[in-house]
Coordinates of C-alpha atoms in Angstrom, one line a residue:
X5 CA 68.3 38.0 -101.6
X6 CA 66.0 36.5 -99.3
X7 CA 64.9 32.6 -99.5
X8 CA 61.6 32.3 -101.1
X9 CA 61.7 28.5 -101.2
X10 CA 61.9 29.1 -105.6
X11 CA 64.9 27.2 -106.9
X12 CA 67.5 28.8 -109.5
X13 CA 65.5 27.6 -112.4
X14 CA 61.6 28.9 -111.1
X15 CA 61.0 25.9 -109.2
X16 CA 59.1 26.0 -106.3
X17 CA 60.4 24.0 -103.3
X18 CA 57.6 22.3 -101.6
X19 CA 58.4 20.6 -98.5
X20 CA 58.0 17.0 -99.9
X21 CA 61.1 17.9 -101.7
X22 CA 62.7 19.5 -98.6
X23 CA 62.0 16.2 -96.6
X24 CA 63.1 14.1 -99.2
X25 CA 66.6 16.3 -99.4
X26 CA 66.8 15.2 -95.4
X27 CA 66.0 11.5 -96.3
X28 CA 68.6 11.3 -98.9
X29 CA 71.0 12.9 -97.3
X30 CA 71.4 10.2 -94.0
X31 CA 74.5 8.0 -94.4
X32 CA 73.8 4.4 -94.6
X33 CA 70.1 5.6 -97.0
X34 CA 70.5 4.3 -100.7
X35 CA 68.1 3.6 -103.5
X36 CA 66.9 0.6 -102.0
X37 CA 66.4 1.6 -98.3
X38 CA 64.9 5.2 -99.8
X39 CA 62.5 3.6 -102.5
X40 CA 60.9 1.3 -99.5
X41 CA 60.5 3.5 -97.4
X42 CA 58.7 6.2 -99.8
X43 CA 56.2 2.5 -101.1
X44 CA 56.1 2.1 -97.2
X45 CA 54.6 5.5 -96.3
X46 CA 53.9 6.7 -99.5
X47 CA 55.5 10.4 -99.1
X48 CA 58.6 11.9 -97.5
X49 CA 57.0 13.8 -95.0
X50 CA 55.1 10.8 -93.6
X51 CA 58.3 8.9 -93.2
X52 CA 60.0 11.8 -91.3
X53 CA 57.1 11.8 -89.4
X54 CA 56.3 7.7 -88.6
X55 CA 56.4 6.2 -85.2
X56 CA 59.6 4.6 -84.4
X57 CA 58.1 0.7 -84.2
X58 CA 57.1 1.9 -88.3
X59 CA 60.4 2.2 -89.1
X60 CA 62.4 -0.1 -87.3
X61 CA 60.4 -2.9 -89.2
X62 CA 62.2 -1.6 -92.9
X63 CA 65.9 -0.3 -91.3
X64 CA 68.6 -2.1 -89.5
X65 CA 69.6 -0.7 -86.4
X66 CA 72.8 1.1 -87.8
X67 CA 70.3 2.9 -90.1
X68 CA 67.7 3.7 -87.4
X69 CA 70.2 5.2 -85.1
X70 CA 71.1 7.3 -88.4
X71 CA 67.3 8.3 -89.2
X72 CA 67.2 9.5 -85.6
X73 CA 70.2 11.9 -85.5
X74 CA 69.4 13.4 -88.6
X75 CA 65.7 14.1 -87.5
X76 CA 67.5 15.9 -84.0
X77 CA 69.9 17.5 -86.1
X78 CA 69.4 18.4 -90.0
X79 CA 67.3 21.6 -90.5
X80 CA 65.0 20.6 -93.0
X81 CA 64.3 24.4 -93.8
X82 CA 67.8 25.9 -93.1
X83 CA 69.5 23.0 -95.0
X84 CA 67.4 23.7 -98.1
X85 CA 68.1 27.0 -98.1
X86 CA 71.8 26.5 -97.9
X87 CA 71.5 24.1 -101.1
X88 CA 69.6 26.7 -102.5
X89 CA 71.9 29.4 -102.2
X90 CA 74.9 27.4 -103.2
X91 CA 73.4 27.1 -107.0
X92 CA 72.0 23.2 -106.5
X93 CA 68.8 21.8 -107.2
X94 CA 67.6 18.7 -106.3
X95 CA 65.0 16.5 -108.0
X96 CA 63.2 13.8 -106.4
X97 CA 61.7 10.6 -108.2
X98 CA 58.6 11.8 -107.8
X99 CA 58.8 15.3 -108.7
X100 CA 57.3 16.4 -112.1
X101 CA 60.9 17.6 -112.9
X102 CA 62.6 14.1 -112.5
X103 CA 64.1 13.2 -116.3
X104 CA 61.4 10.6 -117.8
X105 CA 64.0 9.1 -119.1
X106 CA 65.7 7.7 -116.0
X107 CA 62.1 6.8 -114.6
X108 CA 61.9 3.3 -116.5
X109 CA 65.4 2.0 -116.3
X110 CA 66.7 -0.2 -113.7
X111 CA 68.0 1.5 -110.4
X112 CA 66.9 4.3 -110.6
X113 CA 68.4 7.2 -108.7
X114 CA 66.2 8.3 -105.5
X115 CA 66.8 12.1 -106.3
X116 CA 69.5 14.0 -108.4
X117 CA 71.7 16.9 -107.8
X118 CA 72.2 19.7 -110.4
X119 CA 74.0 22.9 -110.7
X120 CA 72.7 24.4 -113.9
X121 CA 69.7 22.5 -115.7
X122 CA 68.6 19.3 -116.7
X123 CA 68.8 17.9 -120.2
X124 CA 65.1 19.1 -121.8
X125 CA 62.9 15.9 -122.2
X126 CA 61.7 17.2 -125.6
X127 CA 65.2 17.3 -127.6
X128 CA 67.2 14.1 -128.6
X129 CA 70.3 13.2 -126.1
X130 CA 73.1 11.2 -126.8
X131 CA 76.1 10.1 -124.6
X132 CA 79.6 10.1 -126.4
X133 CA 82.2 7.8 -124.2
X134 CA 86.0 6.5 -124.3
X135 CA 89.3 6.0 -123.1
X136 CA 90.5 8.3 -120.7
X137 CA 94.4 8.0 -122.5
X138 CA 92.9 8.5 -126.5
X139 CA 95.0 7.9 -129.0
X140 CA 95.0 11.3 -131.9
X141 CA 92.3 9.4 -133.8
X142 CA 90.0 8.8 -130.9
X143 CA 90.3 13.0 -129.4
X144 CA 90.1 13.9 -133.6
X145 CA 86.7 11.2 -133.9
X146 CA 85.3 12.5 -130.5
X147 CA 85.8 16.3 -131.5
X148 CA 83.8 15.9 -134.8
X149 CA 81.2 13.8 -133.3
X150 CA 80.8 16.3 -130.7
X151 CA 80.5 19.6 -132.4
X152 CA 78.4 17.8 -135.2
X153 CA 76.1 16.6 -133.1
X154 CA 75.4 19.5 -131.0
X155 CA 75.0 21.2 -134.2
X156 CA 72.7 19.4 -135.5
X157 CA 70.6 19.8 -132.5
X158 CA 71.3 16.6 -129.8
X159 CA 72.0 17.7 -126.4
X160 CA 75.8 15.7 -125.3
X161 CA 75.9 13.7 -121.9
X162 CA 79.2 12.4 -120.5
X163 CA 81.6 12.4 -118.1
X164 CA 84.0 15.3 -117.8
X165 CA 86.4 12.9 -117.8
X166 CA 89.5 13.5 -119.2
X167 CA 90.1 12.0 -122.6
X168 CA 87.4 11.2 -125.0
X169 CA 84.4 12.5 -122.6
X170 CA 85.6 15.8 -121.8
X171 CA 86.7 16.4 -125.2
X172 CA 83.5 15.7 -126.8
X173 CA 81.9 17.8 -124.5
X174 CA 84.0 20.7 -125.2
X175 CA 83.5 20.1 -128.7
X176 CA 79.8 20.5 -127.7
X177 CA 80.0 23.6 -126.2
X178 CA 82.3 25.0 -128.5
X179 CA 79.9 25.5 -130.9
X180 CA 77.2 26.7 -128.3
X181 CA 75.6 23.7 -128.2
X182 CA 74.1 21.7 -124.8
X183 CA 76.1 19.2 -122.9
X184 CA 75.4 17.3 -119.4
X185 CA 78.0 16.4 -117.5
X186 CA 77.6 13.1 -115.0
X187 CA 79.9 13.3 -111.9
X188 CA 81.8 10.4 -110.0
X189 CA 80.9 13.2 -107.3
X190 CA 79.1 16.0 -105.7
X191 CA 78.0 18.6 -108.3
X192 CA 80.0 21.0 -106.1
X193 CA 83.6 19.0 -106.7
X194 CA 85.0 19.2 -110.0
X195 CA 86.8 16.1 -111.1
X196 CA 88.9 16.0 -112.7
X197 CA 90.8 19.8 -111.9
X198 CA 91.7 19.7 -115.2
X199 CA 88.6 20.2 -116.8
X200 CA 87.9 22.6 -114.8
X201 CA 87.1 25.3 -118.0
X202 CA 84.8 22.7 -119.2
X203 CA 82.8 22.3 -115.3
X204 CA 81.9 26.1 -115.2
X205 CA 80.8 25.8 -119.2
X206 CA 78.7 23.0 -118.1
X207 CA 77.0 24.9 -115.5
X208 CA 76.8 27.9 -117.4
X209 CA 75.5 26.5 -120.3
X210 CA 73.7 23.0 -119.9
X211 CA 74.7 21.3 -116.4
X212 CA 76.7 19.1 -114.1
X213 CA 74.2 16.0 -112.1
X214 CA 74.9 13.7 -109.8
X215 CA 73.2 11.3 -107.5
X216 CA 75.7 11.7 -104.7
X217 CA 75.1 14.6 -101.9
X218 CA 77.4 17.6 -102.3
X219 CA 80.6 17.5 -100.8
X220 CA 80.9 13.6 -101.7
X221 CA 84.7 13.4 -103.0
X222 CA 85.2 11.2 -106.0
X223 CA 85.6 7.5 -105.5
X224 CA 86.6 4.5 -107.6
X225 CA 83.4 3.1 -106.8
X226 CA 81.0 5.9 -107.5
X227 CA 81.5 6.0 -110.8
X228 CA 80.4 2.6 -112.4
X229 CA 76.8 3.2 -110.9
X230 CA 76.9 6.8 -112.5
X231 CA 77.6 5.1 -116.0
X232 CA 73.9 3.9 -115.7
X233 CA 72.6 7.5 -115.9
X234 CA 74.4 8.7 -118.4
X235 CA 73.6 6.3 -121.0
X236 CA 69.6 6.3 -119.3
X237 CA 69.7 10.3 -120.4
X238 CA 70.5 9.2 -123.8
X239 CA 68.6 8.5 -126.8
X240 CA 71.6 6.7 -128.1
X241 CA 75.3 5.8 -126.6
X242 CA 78.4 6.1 -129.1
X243 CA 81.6 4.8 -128.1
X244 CA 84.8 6.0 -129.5
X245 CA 87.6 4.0 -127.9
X246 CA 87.7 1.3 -125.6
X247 CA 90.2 -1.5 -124.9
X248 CA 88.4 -5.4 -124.6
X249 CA 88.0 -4.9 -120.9
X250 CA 87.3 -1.1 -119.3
X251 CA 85.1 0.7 -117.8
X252 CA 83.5 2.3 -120.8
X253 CA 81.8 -1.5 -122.0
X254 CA 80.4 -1.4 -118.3
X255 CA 77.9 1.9 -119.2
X256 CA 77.7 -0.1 -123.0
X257 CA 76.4 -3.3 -120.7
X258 CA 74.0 -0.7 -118.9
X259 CA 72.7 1.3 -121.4
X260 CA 71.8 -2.3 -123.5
X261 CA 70.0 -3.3 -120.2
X262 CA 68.1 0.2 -120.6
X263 CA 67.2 -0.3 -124.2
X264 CA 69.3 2.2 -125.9
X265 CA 70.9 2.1 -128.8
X266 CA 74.7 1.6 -129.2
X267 CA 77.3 2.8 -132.0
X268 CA 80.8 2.3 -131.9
X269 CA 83.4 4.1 -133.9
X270 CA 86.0 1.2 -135.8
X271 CA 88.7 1.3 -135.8
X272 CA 92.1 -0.5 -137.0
X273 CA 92.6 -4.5 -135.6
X274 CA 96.2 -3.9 -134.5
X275 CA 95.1 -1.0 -132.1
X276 CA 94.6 -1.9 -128.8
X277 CA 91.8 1.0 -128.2
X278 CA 90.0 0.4 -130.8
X279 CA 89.7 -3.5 -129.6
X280 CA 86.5 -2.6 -127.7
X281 CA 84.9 -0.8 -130.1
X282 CA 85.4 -3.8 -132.6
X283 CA 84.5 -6.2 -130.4
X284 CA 80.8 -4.4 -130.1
X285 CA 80.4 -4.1 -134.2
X286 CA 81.0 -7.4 -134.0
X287 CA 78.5 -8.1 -131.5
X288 CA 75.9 -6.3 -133.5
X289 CA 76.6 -2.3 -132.4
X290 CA 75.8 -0.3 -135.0
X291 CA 78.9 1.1 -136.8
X292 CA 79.5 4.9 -136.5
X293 CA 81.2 6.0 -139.5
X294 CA 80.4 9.7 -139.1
X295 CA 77.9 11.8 -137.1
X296 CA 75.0 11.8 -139.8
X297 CA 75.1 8.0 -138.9
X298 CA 73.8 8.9 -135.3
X299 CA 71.9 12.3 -136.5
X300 CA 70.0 9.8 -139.0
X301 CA 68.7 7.2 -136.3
X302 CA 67.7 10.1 -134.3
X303 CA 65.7 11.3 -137.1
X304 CA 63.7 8.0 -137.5
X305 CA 63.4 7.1 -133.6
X306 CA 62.6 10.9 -132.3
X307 CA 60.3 12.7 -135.3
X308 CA 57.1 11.2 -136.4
X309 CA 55.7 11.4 -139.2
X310 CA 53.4 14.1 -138.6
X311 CA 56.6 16.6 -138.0
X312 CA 56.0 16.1 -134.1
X313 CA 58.3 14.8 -131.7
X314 CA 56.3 11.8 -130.8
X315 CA 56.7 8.8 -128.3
X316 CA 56.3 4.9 -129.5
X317 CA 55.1 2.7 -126.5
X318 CA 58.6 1.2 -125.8
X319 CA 60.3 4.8 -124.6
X320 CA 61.2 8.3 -126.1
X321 CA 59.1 11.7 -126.3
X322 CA 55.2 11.6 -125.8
X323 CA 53.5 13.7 -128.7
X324 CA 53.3 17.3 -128.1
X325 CA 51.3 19.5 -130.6
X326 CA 53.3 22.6 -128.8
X327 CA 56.8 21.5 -130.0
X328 CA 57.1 21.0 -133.9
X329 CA 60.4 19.6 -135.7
X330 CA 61.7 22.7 -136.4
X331 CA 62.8 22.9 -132.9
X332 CA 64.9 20.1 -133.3
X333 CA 67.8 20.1 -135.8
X334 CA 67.7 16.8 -138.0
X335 CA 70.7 17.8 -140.5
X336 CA 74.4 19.0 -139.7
X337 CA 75.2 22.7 -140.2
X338 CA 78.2 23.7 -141.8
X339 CA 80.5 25.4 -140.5
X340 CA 83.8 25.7 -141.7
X341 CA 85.6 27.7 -139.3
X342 CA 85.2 26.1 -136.4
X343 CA 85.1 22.6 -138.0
X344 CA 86.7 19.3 -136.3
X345 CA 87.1 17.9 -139.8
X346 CA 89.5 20.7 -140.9
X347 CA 92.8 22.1 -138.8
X348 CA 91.8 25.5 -136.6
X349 CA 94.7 27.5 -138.3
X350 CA 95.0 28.9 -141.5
X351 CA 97.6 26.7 -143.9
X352 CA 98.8 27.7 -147.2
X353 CA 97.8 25.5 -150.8
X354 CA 101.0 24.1 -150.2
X355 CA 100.5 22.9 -146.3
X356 CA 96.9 21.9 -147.1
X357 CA 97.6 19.3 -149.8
X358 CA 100.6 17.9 -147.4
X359 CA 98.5 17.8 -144.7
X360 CA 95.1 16.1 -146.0
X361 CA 97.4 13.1 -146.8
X362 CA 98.5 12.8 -143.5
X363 CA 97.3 10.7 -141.0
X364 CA 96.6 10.4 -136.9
X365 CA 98.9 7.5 -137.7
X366 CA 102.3 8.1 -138.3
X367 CA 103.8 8.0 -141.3
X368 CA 107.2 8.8 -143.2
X369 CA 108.0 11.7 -145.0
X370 CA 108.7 9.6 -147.8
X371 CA 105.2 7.7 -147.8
X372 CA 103.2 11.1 -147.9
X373 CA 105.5 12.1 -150.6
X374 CA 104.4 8.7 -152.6
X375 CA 100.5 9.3 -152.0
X376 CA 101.0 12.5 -153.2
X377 CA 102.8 11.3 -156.3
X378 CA 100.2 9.1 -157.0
X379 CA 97.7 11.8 -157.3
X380 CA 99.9 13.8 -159.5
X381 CA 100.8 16.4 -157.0
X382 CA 104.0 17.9 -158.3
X383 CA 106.4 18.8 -154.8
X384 CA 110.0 17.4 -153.9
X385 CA 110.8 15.3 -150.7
X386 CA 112.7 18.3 -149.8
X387 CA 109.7 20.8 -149.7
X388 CA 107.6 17.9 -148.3
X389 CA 110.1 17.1 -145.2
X390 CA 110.5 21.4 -144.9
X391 CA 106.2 21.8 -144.7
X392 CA 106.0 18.6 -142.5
X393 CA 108.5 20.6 -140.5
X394 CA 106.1 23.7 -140.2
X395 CA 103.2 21.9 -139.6
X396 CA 104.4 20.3 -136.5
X397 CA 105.9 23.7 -135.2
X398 CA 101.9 25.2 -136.2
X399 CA 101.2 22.7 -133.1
X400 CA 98.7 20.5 -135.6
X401 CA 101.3 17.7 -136.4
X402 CA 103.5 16.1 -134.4
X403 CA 106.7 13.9 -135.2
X404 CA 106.7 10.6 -133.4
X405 CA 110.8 9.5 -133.9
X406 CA 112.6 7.5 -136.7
X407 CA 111.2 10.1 -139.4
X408 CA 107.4 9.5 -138.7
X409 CA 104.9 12.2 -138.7
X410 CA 101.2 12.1 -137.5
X411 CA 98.2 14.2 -137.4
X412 CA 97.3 15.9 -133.8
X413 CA 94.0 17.9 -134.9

């Protein structure tokens, strides 16, 4: 197929975007340098294009030597087309494409990188984020808060990391909903390799972004300043695990410097992950108890009262008279068989009332046995012990030594 300067998604390339590709692409040219340079000049094109004395009076040497090479050696044409053909977009600040929501908060990126799409301004986003090493409770709580509330309509942006991010996300997609994935990364590395199912979902289905030109391996220090857009593509950030100190209060810090709103997901004092998430309901987050928490703010911030999705001064969706609610989903669909609040395998009467009085903590035989008793369940110890037995080998239980059992789905 022949280059036609159209992007994967119907976008025309002009060459301000070309030129700015070639700007962002010199080493030593971040946000800063970028942003005034294009207040300098006032478009990409005339900064390729200024006289050397411009220039040297905004870059250091290092950088001006850099500026230099690139404009002998980086096809602005050829270059463009390679990115083009390799599946990537890319979005300048100033292009009409550039997510509104990333415009206002502080820092923003110069330009972003996307293979697939970008999240669509008019539908309600939310970021779900964790631990990387979740405990059962915190994969079980970021399943159901993921399929729920891509099924009720909100578009999912994380990670892909592994733990809590990616698993939401697969929950997301799971039920064919939208989800956004916000690399460490060029969109053209998938970290980590292990989620690498959920990478070519992403593209195929929503879309993997990142600030960082392709190629760019993960570092420890690329992804703290990618935390700040995925909570800035979010309506609303909900944590599900987090220790005191980590990396996930970092994007909570950043998304309450961008004015979203924050739920956390309690969880038991003794438990060191959950230590985080206390910590913010203690701090005033608001508490996530179950999706329809999260589906209900987005209701009230994101649908006007005229049935419209609407836009209040302080950020969100400007009114459009083309897009009514129906095209947003305020209330959670059932459905049963593909449910994170109910195991994925088929259990007898018998395994069913054993296993809705387990829990993702572990407990004795002996304990289930008693809460079952108390409800006036009539089953031995033995029979109890033999289904415990059956549910583990089903893969949805697991024992954890000394006679204790837990939940695993």
């Amino acid at each position: 197929m022949a280059y036609c300067g159209i992007g994967k998604n119907g976008r025309k390339a002009s060459d301000e975007v070309k030129y700015a590709y070639m700007l962002h692409s010199i080493p030593g040219f971040g946000n800063k340098t970028l942003f005034m340079l294009y207040e300098e000049f006032g478009s990409c094109s005339e900064i390729y294009n200024a006289v050397d004395k411009d220039i040297r009076k905004i870059l250091t040497a290092k950088q001006c030597r850099a500026f230099e090479t690139a404009k002998r050696e980086f096809d602005v044409e050829g270059e463009y087309e390679f990115l083009y053909n390799r599946g990537i977009d890319f979005y300048p600040y100033f292009s009409g494409e550039y997510p509104r929501r990333l415009k206002d908060i502080p820092d923003p990126p110069f330009g972003l990188y996307c293979a697939g799409k970008l999240p669509d301004e008019l539908r309600p986003s939310v970021s779900i984020i964790g631990a990387r090493n979740s405990s059962e409770y915190g994969k079980y709580a970021a399943r159901l808060f993921g399929e729920k509330l891509a099924l009720a309509g909100a578009q999912v942006v994380s990670g892909m990391a592994r733990g809590i991010d990616g698993i939401a996300q697969r929950a997301a997609v799971d039920v064919d909903g939208e989800s956004f994935g916000i690399l460490g990364s060029g969109v053209d590395v998938c970290y980590p390799e292990e989620n690498r199912f959920l990478y070519d979902a992403l593209i195929s289905t929503g879309g993997v972004i990142s600030e960082y030109v392709p190629g760019t391996l993960p570092k420890p220090q690329f992804f703290p300043p990618r935390n700040r857009i995925i909570s800035g593509l979010s309506d609303a950030v909900i944590v599900i695990e987090a220790r005191q100190k980590s990396g996930t209060l970092i994007t909570v810090d950043m998304a309450l410097d961008q004015g979203r709103e924050v739920f956390a997901l309690p969880g038991r004092i003794c438990d060191n992950l959950s230590s985080g998430c206390n910590q913010l309901i203690r701090q005033g987050a608001n508490i996530a108890t179950s999706p329809e928490d999260v589906v209900e703010f987005l209701r009230r911030k994101l649908i006007g009262d005229a049935g419209v999705i609407s836009k209040e001064k302080d950020g969100g969706f400007e009114i459009n008279s083309e897009r009514t609610a129906p095209d947003y989903k305020v209330s959670i669909k059932d459905k049963t068989e593909n449910s994170a609040t109910a195991p994925l395998v088929p259990l007898s009467d018998e395994q069913q009332k054993v296993y809705s009085e387990m829990d993702f903590y572990p407990q004795t035989s002996t304990a289930i046995y008693d809460k079952m008793a108390a409800k006036g369940i009539n089953m031995g110890i033995s029979e109890v012990m033999n289904i415990l037995v059956e549910l583990c080998i089903m893969g949805i239980a697991a024992g954890n030594g000394g006679g204790f059992c837990k939940k695993i789905t």
